[in-house]
Amino acid sequence: MKVAIYTLGCKVNQYETQAMESALREKGHEIVDFSAQADAYIVNTCSVTAVSDQKSRQIIHRVQKQRPGAVVAVCGCYPQTHAEDVRALGVDLVAGTGDRMGFLELLEKTAAEKRYIESIDESFERRVFEVLPAGGQSRRTRAMLKVEDGCVNFCTYCIIPYARGPVRSAPLETVQKQAAQLKAEGYREIVVTGIEISSWGRDLKNGQTLIDLLEGISSAAPGVRIRLGSLEPRTITEEFCHRAAAIPELCPQFHLSLQSGCDETLRRMNRRYDTARYLESVELLNRFFRRPAITTDLITGFPEETEEEFDRTLEFIRRCAFAQMHIFPYSIRPGTPAAGMRQNPKSVKEERAHRAAAEAEEMHEAYLKGCVGEVYPVLFEQPRDGAFSGHAPNYMEVLVSGGEELHNVIKNVRILRADGQALWGEILEETE
Ligand code: SF4
């Protein structure tokens, strides 16, 4: 049958979609674009905010209206946390975030037997990591590799622990086998992905931690760049940095989730660090890596956040000198502890987001300017604006003059200038 998948949300959801696509092809089905005519449509949903739920419903309604005869299947975090709401939408198959391969068998069953099927497990009862086929989407030079699922941090604004269950780690040998496979398939970069990768190894109870995993990937796929997904500050210790700096393939870009630069607000968020511990992580990374790109997430207007607290946050982010920031006005998530706290007005959340964005833009430009004159091995991906675009290890975009011959090739580039969002450079010499 012809199957089309629409994916909302995070890298893990995108990873699971590409895994479902390759498994469906293995089964002899054809993957078509979501706008094309298909026998079955899968909506792989997100539920990180109430807005994500709404977007998920919009896509479901749209496909139900446009493709009346086709099978409509819904999976992911929305049904996992809001089964009743999804059940009421009148789709053909409903499943959660567990057992993605089992979900595909149910899809075939629903299509063959033309009857409603629902399969949503209790996420907190999960104990085993579901190993899925690794890969990247076509033409992509980098592949995501999911190494962990679940989270038990219970930040007060977050529903993910309920959607994804406890921490489950992929065994080191499995990850190494998949990394070697990705190298053999020609990928030049592996993005280590998960719901909370800082917890990798926690459930394996063999003393292994994230740094053991990274060293393992490096030995299994030598020469393939390793890029890290989002990290918790507790991961960044002297020992971690010492060993990480010795991994030649590790890209010095660290997405260290901050959320607030004020200790009182961090306490209300139930984040597992304070600003002193966060700053220690930033200083360690700057000590062990040459001009690392430290990037982060920030929530503005969190419940009960005062103007003074926010001023402290602005001052703190300046001290961290982030290369890039993702800024989110707080979005209430019913069912989380933060939803029960005294809310800040929408205008306050957005006004603070604007002020933080202005700081972030200044820091980003300063970081880009600091790249001028540097030489980076750039992994080239695609044409853009009459030039050819790629990414340096610090994940800054680099443009050079050149064509398709550069696709999926790594070249040394001297950075000549920075303009706003990207760097422009000249290729030095063959590096392959
Ligand atoms: S660390 Fe916090 S924000 Fe991140 S997934 Fe876990 S509970 Fe959610």
GROMACS .gro file of C-alpha atoms and ligand atoms in nm:
model
  440
    1MET     CA    1   0.000   0.000   0.000
    2LYS     CA    2   0.096   0.365  -0.038
    3VAL     CA    3   0.170   0.526   0.299
    4ALA     CA    4   0.233   0.891   0.387
    5ILE     CA    5   0.363   1.017   0.723
    6TYR     CA    6   0.332   1.364   0.872
    7THR     CA    7   0.567   1.432   1.165
    8LEU     CA    8   0.533   1.696   1.434
    9GLY     CA    9   0.782   1.773   1.710
   10CYS     CA   10   1.133   1.682   1.811
   11LYS     CA   11   1.430   1.501   1.658
   12VAL     CA   12   1.325   1.178   1.831
   13ASN     CA   13   0.987   1.188   1.656
   14GLN     CA   14   1.162   1.262   1.325
   15TYR     CA   15   1.397   0.973   1.388
   16GLU     CA   16   1.107   0.738   1.459
   17THR     CA   17   0.934   0.851   1.140
   18GLN     CA   18   1.241   0.775   0.926
   19ALA     CA   19   1.263   0.437   1.103
   20MET     CA   20   0.896   0.365   1.029
   21GLU     CA   21   0.947   0.470   0.664
   22SER     CA   22   1.242   0.237   0.615
   23ALA     CA   23   1.057  -0.049   0.791
   24LEU     CA   24   0.749   0.008   0.570
   25ARG     CA   25   0.968  -0.003   0.259
   26GLU     CA   26   1.121  -0.328   0.388
   27LYS     CA   27   0.766  -0.466   0.411
   28GLY     CA   28   0.711  -0.377   0.044
   29HIS     CA   29   0.500  -0.064   0.096
   30GLU     CA   30   0.559   0.263  -0.091
   31ILE     CA   31   0.625   0.588   0.095
   32VAL     CA   32   0.462   0.885  -0.073
   33ASP     CA   33   0.446   1.255   0.009
   34PHE     CA   34   0.175   1.359   0.255
   35SER     CA   35   0.012   1.576  -0.015
   36ALA     CA   36  -0.016   1.281  -0.252
   37GLN     CA   37  -0.290   1.017  -0.282
   38ALA     CA   38  -0.221   0.729  -0.037
   39ASP     CA   39  -0.400   0.427   0.109
   40ALA     CA   40  -0.293   0.516   0.462
   41TYR     CA   41  -0.187   0.837   0.637
   42ILE     CA   42   0.008   0.837   0.962
   43VAL     CA   43   0.019   1.149   1.179
   44ASN     CA   44   0.311   1.118   1.422
   45THR     CA   45   0.208   1.374   1.681
   46CYS     CA   46   0.372   1.600   1.943
   47SER     CA   47   0.225   1.714   2.275
   48VAL     CA   48   0.499   1.934   2.422
   49THR     CA   49   0.253   2.226   2.447
   50ALA     CA   50  -0.122   2.275   2.408
   51VAL     CA   51  -0.040   2.440   2.074
   52SER     CA   52   0.124   2.114   1.956
   53ASP     CA   53  -0.196   1.927   2.041
   54GLN     CA   54  -0.395   2.177   1.838
   55LYS     CA   55  -0.157   2.147   1.540
   56SER     CA   56  -0.183   1.767   1.560
   57ARG     CA   57  -0.564   1.790   1.550
   58GLN     CA   58  -0.551   2.030   1.253
   59ILE     CA   59  -0.343   1.785   1.047
   60ILE     CA   60  -0.572   1.495   1.145
   61HIS     CA   61  -0.889   1.689   1.053
   62ARG     CA   62  -0.736   1.801   0.727
   63VAL     CA   63  -0.645   1.452   0.609
   64GLN     CA   64  -0.980   1.309   0.723
   65LYS     CA   65  -1.157   1.576   0.511
   66GLN     CA   66  -0.931   1.553   0.205
   67ARG     CA   67  -0.890   1.171   0.196
   68PRO     CA   68  -1.224   1.026   0.310
   69GLY     CA   69  -1.158   0.664   0.199
   70ALA     CA   70  -0.804   0.631   0.331
   71VAL     CA   71  -0.688   0.483   0.662
   72VAL     CA   72  -0.596   0.758   0.911
   73ALA     CA   73  -0.359   0.646   1.186
   74VAL     CA   74  -0.241   0.860   1.477
   75CYS     CA   75   0.057   0.788   1.700
   76GLY     CA   76   0.307   0.971   1.920
   77CYS     CA   77   0.293   1.187   2.231
   78TYR     CA   78  -0.057   1.334   2.182
   79PRO     CA   79  -0.252   1.004   2.203
   80GLN     CA   80  -0.007   0.877   2.465
   81THR     CA   81  -0.105   1.162   2.700
   82HIS     CA   82  -0.456   1.246   2.571
   83ALA     CA   83  -0.602   0.912   2.457
   84GLU     CA   84  -0.963   1.020   2.512
   85ASP     CA   85  -0.930   1.335   2.300
   86VAL     CA   86  -0.776   1.137   2.013
   87ARG     CA   87  -1.024   0.851   2.043
   88ALA     CA   88  -1.300   1.110   1.987
   89LEU     CA   89  -1.152   1.221   1.652
   90GLY     CA   90  -1.291   0.922   1.466
   91VAL     CA   91  -0.966   0.797   1.317
   92ASP     CA   92  -0.894   0.429   1.227
   93LEU     CA   93  -0.587   0.350   1.439
   94VAL     CA   94  -0.457   0.509   1.759
   95ALA     CA   95  -0.127   0.428   1.927
   96GLY     CA   96   0.119   0.605   2.156
   97THR     CA   97   0.497   0.640   2.163
   98GLY     CA   98   0.580   0.278   2.241
   99ASP     CA   99   0.644  -0.017   2.006
  100ARG     CA  100   0.672   0.172   1.676
  101MET     CA  101   0.732  -0.145   1.478
  102GLY     CA  102   0.424  -0.309   1.635
  103PHE     CA  103   0.228  -0.002   1.528
  104LEU     CA  104   0.310  -0.077   1.162
  105GLU     CA  105   0.166  -0.428   1.196
  106LEU     CA  106  -0.150  -0.276   1.340
  107LEU     CA  107  -0.162  -0.038   1.043
  108GLU     CA  108  -0.160  -0.332   0.801
  109LYS     CA  109  -0.429  -0.502   1.016
  110THR     CA  110  -0.651  -0.191   1.022
  111ALA     CA  111  -0.619  -0.150   0.645
  112ALA     CA  112  -0.698  -0.518   0.581
  113GLU     CA  113  -0.984  -0.560   0.830
  114LYS     CA  114  -1.130  -0.206   0.799
  115ARG     CA  115  -1.192  -0.183   1.177
  116TYR     CA  116  -1.085   0.057   1.454
  117ILE     CA  117  -0.780  -0.050   1.650
  118GLU     CA  118  -0.627   0.117   1.958
  119SER     CA  119  -0.303   0.027   2.131
  120ILE     CA  120  -0.174   0.261   2.402
  121ASP     CA  121   0.045   0.111   2.674
  122GLU     CA  122   0.129   0.249   3.019
  123SER     CA  123   0.448   0.447   2.942
  124PHE     CA  124   0.582   0.414   3.298
  125GLU     CA  125   0.585   0.035   3.270
  126ARG     CA  126   0.833   0.040   2.983
  127ARG     CA  127   1.175  -0.104   3.067
  128VAL     CA  128   1.340  -0.193   2.735
  129PHE     CA  129   1.477   0.042   2.467
  130GLU     CA  130   1.312  -0.021   2.127
  131VAL     CA  131   1.596  -0.049   1.876
  132LEU     CA  132   1.485   0.109   1.547
  133PRO     CA  133   1.662   0.119   1.212
  134ALA     CA  134   1.897   0.423   1.203
  135GLY     CA  135   1.935   0.660   0.914
  136GLY     CA  136   1.877   1.007   0.776
  137GLN     CA  137   1.638   1.136   0.518
  138SER     CA  138   1.749   1.128   0.153
  139ARG     CA  139   2.041   1.352   0.048
  140ARG     CA  140   2.108   1.432   0.402
  141THR     CA  141   2.470   1.407   0.494
  142ARG     CA  142   2.402   1.359   0.860
  143ALA     CA  143   2.209   1.082   1.025
  144MET     CA  144   2.030   1.084   1.357
  145LEU     CA  145   2.103   0.797   1.591
  146LYS     CA  146   1.856   0.749   1.876
  147VAL     CA  147   2.039   0.618   2.182
  148GLU     CA  148   1.795   0.690   2.463
  149ASP     CA  149   1.424   0.724   2.534
  150GLY     CA  150   1.227   0.857   2.834
  151CYS     CA  151   1.295   1.109   3.110
  152VAL     CA  152   1.249   1.113   3.486
  153ASN     CA  153   1.342   1.475   3.561
  154PHE     CA  154   0.984   1.598   3.587
  155CYS     CA  155   1.047   1.965   3.517
  156THR     CA  156   0.728   2.134   3.634
  157TYR     CA  157   0.631   2.267   3.290
  158CYS     CA  158   0.691   1.945   3.097
  159ILE     CA  159   0.464   1.656   2.995
  160ILE     CA  160   0.735   1.447   2.825
  161PRO     CA  161   0.803   1.205   3.114
  162TYR     CA  162   0.434   1.105   3.094
  163ALA     CA  163   0.452   1.069   2.715
  164ARG     CA  164   0.781   0.882   2.701
  165GLY     CA  165   0.813   0.694   3.032
  166PRO     CA  166   1.131   0.615   3.227
  167VAL     CA  167   1.486   0.626   3.092
  168ARG     CA  168   1.576   0.338   2.857
  169SER     CA  169   1.918   0.326   2.697
  170ALA     CA  170   2.029   0.147   2.382
  171PRO     CA  171   2.311  -0.095   2.473
  172LEU     CA  172   2.657   0.033   2.373
  173GLU     CA  173   2.718  -0.258   2.132
  174THR     CA  174   2.390  -0.188   1.950
  175VAL     CA  175   2.479   0.180   1.910
  176GLN     CA  176   2.827   0.091   1.785
  177LYS     CA  177   2.683  -0.151   1.528
  178GLN     CA  178   2.441   0.115   1.403
  179ALA     CA  179   2.715   0.381   1.391
  180ALA     CA  180   2.939   0.150   1.185
  181GLN     CA  181   2.641   0.084   0.954
  182LEU     CA  182   2.582   0.457   0.906
  183LYS     CA  183   2.951   0.506   0.824
  184ALA     CA  184   2.927   0.224   0.569
  185GLU     CA  185   2.622   0.397   0.415
  186GLY     CA  186   2.833   0.708   0.358
  187TYR     CA  187   2.704   0.939   0.632
  188ARG     CA  188   2.967   1.193   0.740
  189GLU     CA  189   2.800   1.298   1.064
  190ILE     CA  190   2.598   1.125   1.336
  191VAL     CA  191   2.362   1.326   1.559
  192VAL     CA  192   2.331   1.152   1.896
  193THR     CA  193   1.962   1.184   1.976
  194GLY     CA  194   1.724   1.095   2.257
  195ILE     CA  195   1.467   1.243   2.491
  196GLU     CA  196   1.728   1.312   2.763
  197ILE     CA  197   2.064   1.176   2.645
  198SER     CA  198   2.242   1.300   2.960
  199SER     CA  199   2.070   1.004   3.131
  200TRP     CA  200   2.209   0.748   2.886
  201GLY     CA  201   2.335   0.444   3.079
  202ARG     CA  202   2.140   0.524   3.396
  203ASP     CA  203   1.919   0.212   3.354
  204LEU     CA  204   2.198  -0.017   3.231
  205LYS     CA  205   2.342  -0.025   3.581
  206ASN     CA  206   2.694  -0.104   3.455
  207GLY     CA  207   2.856   0.229   3.537
  208GLN     CA  208   2.859   0.340   3.174
  209THR     CA  209   2.766   0.702   3.107
  210LEU     CA  210   2.730   0.928   2.803
  211ILE     CA  211   3.106   0.974   2.761
  212ASP     CA  212   3.153   0.595   2.730
  213LEU     CA  213   2.893   0.599   2.455
  214LEU     CA  214   3.067   0.880   2.265
  215GLU     CA  215   3.405   0.705   2.287
  216GLY     CA  216   3.230   0.389   2.166
  217ILE     CA  217   3.080   0.563   1.863
  218SER     CA  218   3.418   0.717   1.778
  219SER     CA  219   3.588   0.376   1.779
  220ALA     CA  220   3.306   0.210   1.581
  221ALA     CA  221   3.282   0.484   1.316
  222PRO     CA  222   3.623   0.655   1.303
  223GLY     CA  223   3.623   0.980   1.104
  224VAL     CA  224   3.245   1.028   1.120
  225ARG     CA  225   3.163   1.354   1.298
  226ILE     CA  226   2.964   1.320   1.620
  227ARG     CA  227   2.713   1.590   1.708
  228LEU     CA  228   2.534   1.592   2.041
  229GLY     CA  229   2.167   1.656   2.101
  230SER     CA  230   2.045   1.860   2.400
  231LEU     CA  231   2.240   1.810   2.725
  232GLU     CA  232   2.172   1.872   3.093
  233PRO     CA  233   2.438   2.082   3.273
  234ARG     CA  234   2.513   1.801   3.520
  235THR     CA  235   2.677   1.608   3.234
  236ILE     CA  236   2.954   1.864   3.199
  237THR     CA  237   3.222   1.764   3.450
  238GLU     CA  238   3.602   1.791   3.440
  239GLU     CA  239   3.627   1.421   3.356
  240PHE     CA  240   3.361   1.443   3.082
  241CYS     CA  241   3.538   1.740   2.921
  242HIS     CA  242   3.881   1.579   2.951
  243ARG     CA  243   3.767   1.262   2.771
  244ALA     CA  244   3.536   1.444   2.526
  245ALA     CA  245   3.818   1.676   2.415
  246ALA     CA  246   4.018   1.364   2.326
  247ILE     CA  247   3.752   1.241   2.078
  248PRO     CA  248   3.865   1.379   1.738
  249GLU     CA  249   3.522   1.339   1.578
  250LEU     CA  250   3.327   1.523   1.851
  251CYS     CA  251   3.187   1.856   1.728
  252PRO     CA  252   3.244   2.138   1.982
  253GLN     CA  253   2.881   2.243   1.984
  254PHE     CA  254   2.702   2.192   2.312
  255HIS     CA  255   2.329   2.259   2.347
  256LEU     CA  256   2.310   2.308   2.723
  257SER     CA  257   1.949   2.361   2.817
  258LEU     CA  258   1.922   2.658   3.063
  259GLN     CA  259   1.552   2.762   3.065
  260SER     CA  260   1.613   3.040   3.322
  261GLY     CA  261   1.914   3.233   3.457
  262CYS     CA  262   1.754   3.290   3.797
  263ASP     CA  263   1.783   3.037   4.083
  264GLU     CA  264   1.435   3.107   4.222
  265THR     CA  265   1.277   3.045   3.880
  266LEU     CA  266   1.491   2.732   3.828
  267ARG     CA  267   1.361   2.599   4.160
  268ARG     CA  268   0.999   2.656   4.051
  269MET     CA  269   1.083   2.474   3.727
  270ASN     CA  270   1.234   2.183   3.927
  271ARG     CA  271   1.546   2.205   3.711
  272ARG     CA  272   1.832   1.997   3.857
  273TYR     CA  273   2.099   2.272   3.875
  274ASP     CA  274   2.145   2.631   3.981
  275THR     CA  275   2.315   2.917   3.794
  276ALA     CA  276   2.649   2.853   3.969
  277ARG     CA  277   2.654   2.491   3.847
  278TYR     CA  278   2.547   2.601   3.499
  279LEU     CA  279   2.823   2.861   3.482
  280GLU     CA  280   3.075   2.598   3.593
  281SER     CA  281   2.969   2.387   3.291
  282VAL     CA  282   3.013   2.682   3.056
  283GLU     CA  283   3.359   2.759   3.199
  284LEU     CA  284   3.466   2.395   3.174
  285LEU     CA  285   3.362   2.377   2.807
  286ASN     CA  286   3.548   2.700   2.732
  287ARG     CA  287   3.856   2.561   2.907
  288PHE     CA  288   3.866   2.229   2.722
  289PHE     CA  289   3.741   2.336   2.375
  290ARG     CA  290   3.861   2.618   2.149
  291ARG     CA  291   3.569   2.860   2.104
  292PRO     CA  292   3.297   2.596   2.157
  293ALA     CA  293   2.950   2.695   2.035
  294ILE     CA  294   2.738   2.683   2.349
  295THR     CA  295   2.373   2.709   2.259
  296THR     CA  296   2.065   2.693   2.479
  297ASP     CA  297   1.688   2.711   2.536
  298LEU     CA  298   1.522   2.982   2.746
  299ILE     CA  299   1.165   3.008   2.871
  300THR     CA  300   1.041   3.365   2.933
  301GLY     CA  301   0.753   3.467   3.158
  302PHE     CA  302   0.751   3.141   3.354
  303PRO     CA  303   0.474   3.144   3.619
  304GLU     CA  304   0.549   3.386   3.907
  305GLU     CA  305   0.867   3.511   3.733
  306THR     CA  306   0.907   3.873   3.847
  307GLU     CA  307   1.071   4.160   3.658
  308GLU     CA  308   1.370   4.142   3.897
  309GLU     CA  309   1.407   3.768   3.837
  310PHE     CA  310   1.397   3.823   3.463
  311ASP     CA  311   1.662   4.098   3.489
  312ARG     CA  312   1.882   3.844   3.665
  313THR     CA  313   1.820   3.602   3.378
  314LEU     CA  314   1.926   3.864   3.121
  315GLU     CA  315   2.243   3.939   3.316
  316PHE     CA  316   2.320   3.567   3.345
  317ILE     CA  317   2.279   3.491   2.974
  318ARG     CA  318   2.520   3.776   2.894
  319ARG     CA  319   2.780   3.609   3.119
  320CYS     CA  320   2.739   3.281   2.928
  321ALA     CA  321   2.798   3.446   2.586
  322PHE     CA  322   2.583   3.195   2.398
  323ALA     CA  323   2.651   3.132   2.030
  324GLN     CA  324   2.279   3.080   1.973
  325MET     CA  325   1.960   3.074   2.180
  326HIS     CA  326   1.611   2.932   2.128
  327ILE     CA  327   1.364   3.148   2.318
  328PHE     CA  328   1.013   3.035   2.410
  329PRO     CA  329   0.747   3.245   2.582
  330TYR     CA  330   0.610   3.011   2.851
  331SER     CA  331   0.323   2.804   2.711
  332ILE     CA  332   0.088   2.655   2.967
  333ARG     CA  333   0.064   2.276   2.952
  334PRO     CA  334  -0.250   2.153   3.133
  335GLY     CA  335  -0.170   1.857   3.360
  336THR     CA  336   0.172   1.990   3.469
  337PRO     CA  337   0.249   2.144   3.812
  338ALA     CA  338   0.343   2.479   3.652
  339ALA     CA  339  -0.009   2.504   3.508
  340GLY     CA  340  -0.134   2.542   3.866
  341MET     CA  341   0.100   2.833   3.946
  342ARG     CA  342   0.015   3.207   3.914
  343GLN     CA  343   0.050   3.281   3.543
  344ASN     CA  344   0.216   3.584   3.385
  345PRO     CA  345   0.008   3.769   3.124
  346LYS     CA  346   0.076   3.681   2.756
  347SER     CA  347   0.204   4.035   2.693
  348VAL     CA  348   0.468   3.997   2.967
  349LYS     CA  349   0.585   3.658   2.833
  350GLU     CA  350   0.622   3.799   2.483
  351GLU     CA  351   0.780   4.128   2.585
  352ARG     CA  352   1.046   3.939   2.783
  353ALA     CA  353   1.098   3.705   2.486
  354HIS     CA  354   1.169   4.009   2.268
  355ARG     CA  355   1.425   4.146   2.514
  356ALA     CA  356   1.597   3.809   2.543
  357ALA     CA  357   1.596   3.770   2.163
  358ALA     CA  358   1.772   4.105   2.127
  359GLU     CA  359   2.045   3.988   2.366
  360ALA     CA  360   2.066   3.654   2.184
  361GLU     CA  361   2.104   3.826   1.846
  362GLU     CA  362   2.390   4.041   1.977
  363MET     CA  363   2.569   3.737   2.120
  364HIS     CA  364   2.513   3.536   1.802
  365GLU     CA  365   2.662   3.813   1.587
  366ALA     CA  366   2.957   3.844   1.824
  367TYR     CA  367   3.016   3.468   1.802
  368LEU     CA  368   2.997   3.476   1.420
  369LYS     CA  369   3.239   3.771   1.406
  370GLY     CA  370   3.482   3.573   1.622
  371CYS     CA  371   3.485   3.301   1.350
  372VAL     CA  372   3.631   3.536   1.085
  373GLY     CA  373   3.987   3.434   1.005
  374GLU     CA  374   3.937   3.085   1.149
  375VAL     CA  375   3.978   2.768   0.937
  376TYR     CA  376   3.707   2.501   0.976
  377PRO     CA  377   3.651   2.158   0.815
  378VAL     CA  378   3.306   2.222   0.666
  379LEU     CA  379   3.065   1.940   0.577
  380PHE     CA  380   2.886   2.057   0.261
  381GLU     CA  381   2.517   1.978   0.207
  382GLN     CA  382   2.325   2.184  -0.050
  383PRO     CA  383   2.314   2.486  -0.280
  384ARG     CA  384   2.187   2.813  -0.129
  385ASP     CA  385   2.163   3.169  -0.263
  386GLY     CA  386   2.387   3.091  -0.562
  387ALA     CA  387   2.655   2.948  -0.333
  388PHE     CA  388   2.700   2.609  -0.164
  389SER     CA  389   2.616   2.565   0.202
  390GLY     CA  390   2.754   2.344   0.475
  391HIS     CA  391   2.818   2.341   0.848
  392ALA     CA  392   3.136   2.383   1.047
  393PRO     CA  393   3.186   2.160   1.355
  394ASN     CA  394   3.043   2.444   1.571
  395TYR     CA  395   2.726   2.409   1.358
  396MET     CA  396   2.758   2.756   1.211
  397GLU     CA  397   2.645   2.766   0.849
  398VAL     CA  398   2.926   2.835   0.599
  399LEU     CA  399   2.877   2.943   0.237
  400VAL     CA  400   3.138   2.917  -0.039
  401SER     CA  401   3.124   2.945  -0.414
  402GLY     CA  402   3.090   2.599  -0.558
  403GLY     CA  403   2.844   2.343  -0.691
  404GLU     CA  404   2.695   1.995  -0.648
  405GLU     CA  405   3.045   1.839  -0.650
  406LEU     CA  406   3.071   1.962  -0.291
  407HIS     CA  407   2.771   1.763  -0.169
  408ASN     CA  408   2.857   1.538   0.130
  409VAL     CA  409   3.225   1.641   0.113
  410ILE     CA  410   3.435   1.790   0.395
  411LYS     CA  411   3.668   2.075   0.295
  412ASN     CA  412   3.889   2.313   0.495
  413VAL     CA  413   3.746   2.662   0.467
  414ARG     CA  414   3.899   2.993   0.580
  415ILE     CA  415   3.622   3.225   0.704
  416LEU     CA  416   3.639   3.562   0.529
  417ARG     CA  417   3.333   3.738   0.667
  418ALA     CA  418   3.017   3.704   0.872
  419ASP     CA  419   2.684   3.848   0.763
  420GLY     CA  420   2.403   3.820   1.011
  421GLN     CA  421   2.314   3.450   1.007
  422ALA     CA  422   2.594   3.283   0.807
  423LEU     CA  423   2.968   3.279   0.744
  424TRP     CA  424   3.128   3.321   0.401
  425GLY     CA  425   3.460   3.161   0.322
  426GLU     CA  426   3.705   3.020   0.070
  427ILE     CA  427   3.802   2.654   0.032
  428LEU     CA  428   4.170   2.599   0.119
  429GLU     CA  429   4.265   2.254  -0.001
  430GLU     CA  430   4.151   1.891  -0.042
  431THR     CA  431   4.105   1.745   0.309
  432GLU     CA  432   3.961   1.404   0.222
  433SF4     S1  433   1.453   1.722   3.116
  433SF4    FE1  434   1.270   1.830   3.182
  433SF4     S2  435   1.214   1.948   3.000
  433SF4    FE2  436   1.349   1.786   2.931
  433SF4     S3  437   1.217   1.616   2.871
  433SF4    FE3  438   1.277   1.586   3.085
  433SF4     S4  439   1.112   1.675   3.208
  433SF4    FE4  440   1.096   1.756   2.999
   0.00000   0.00000   0.00000
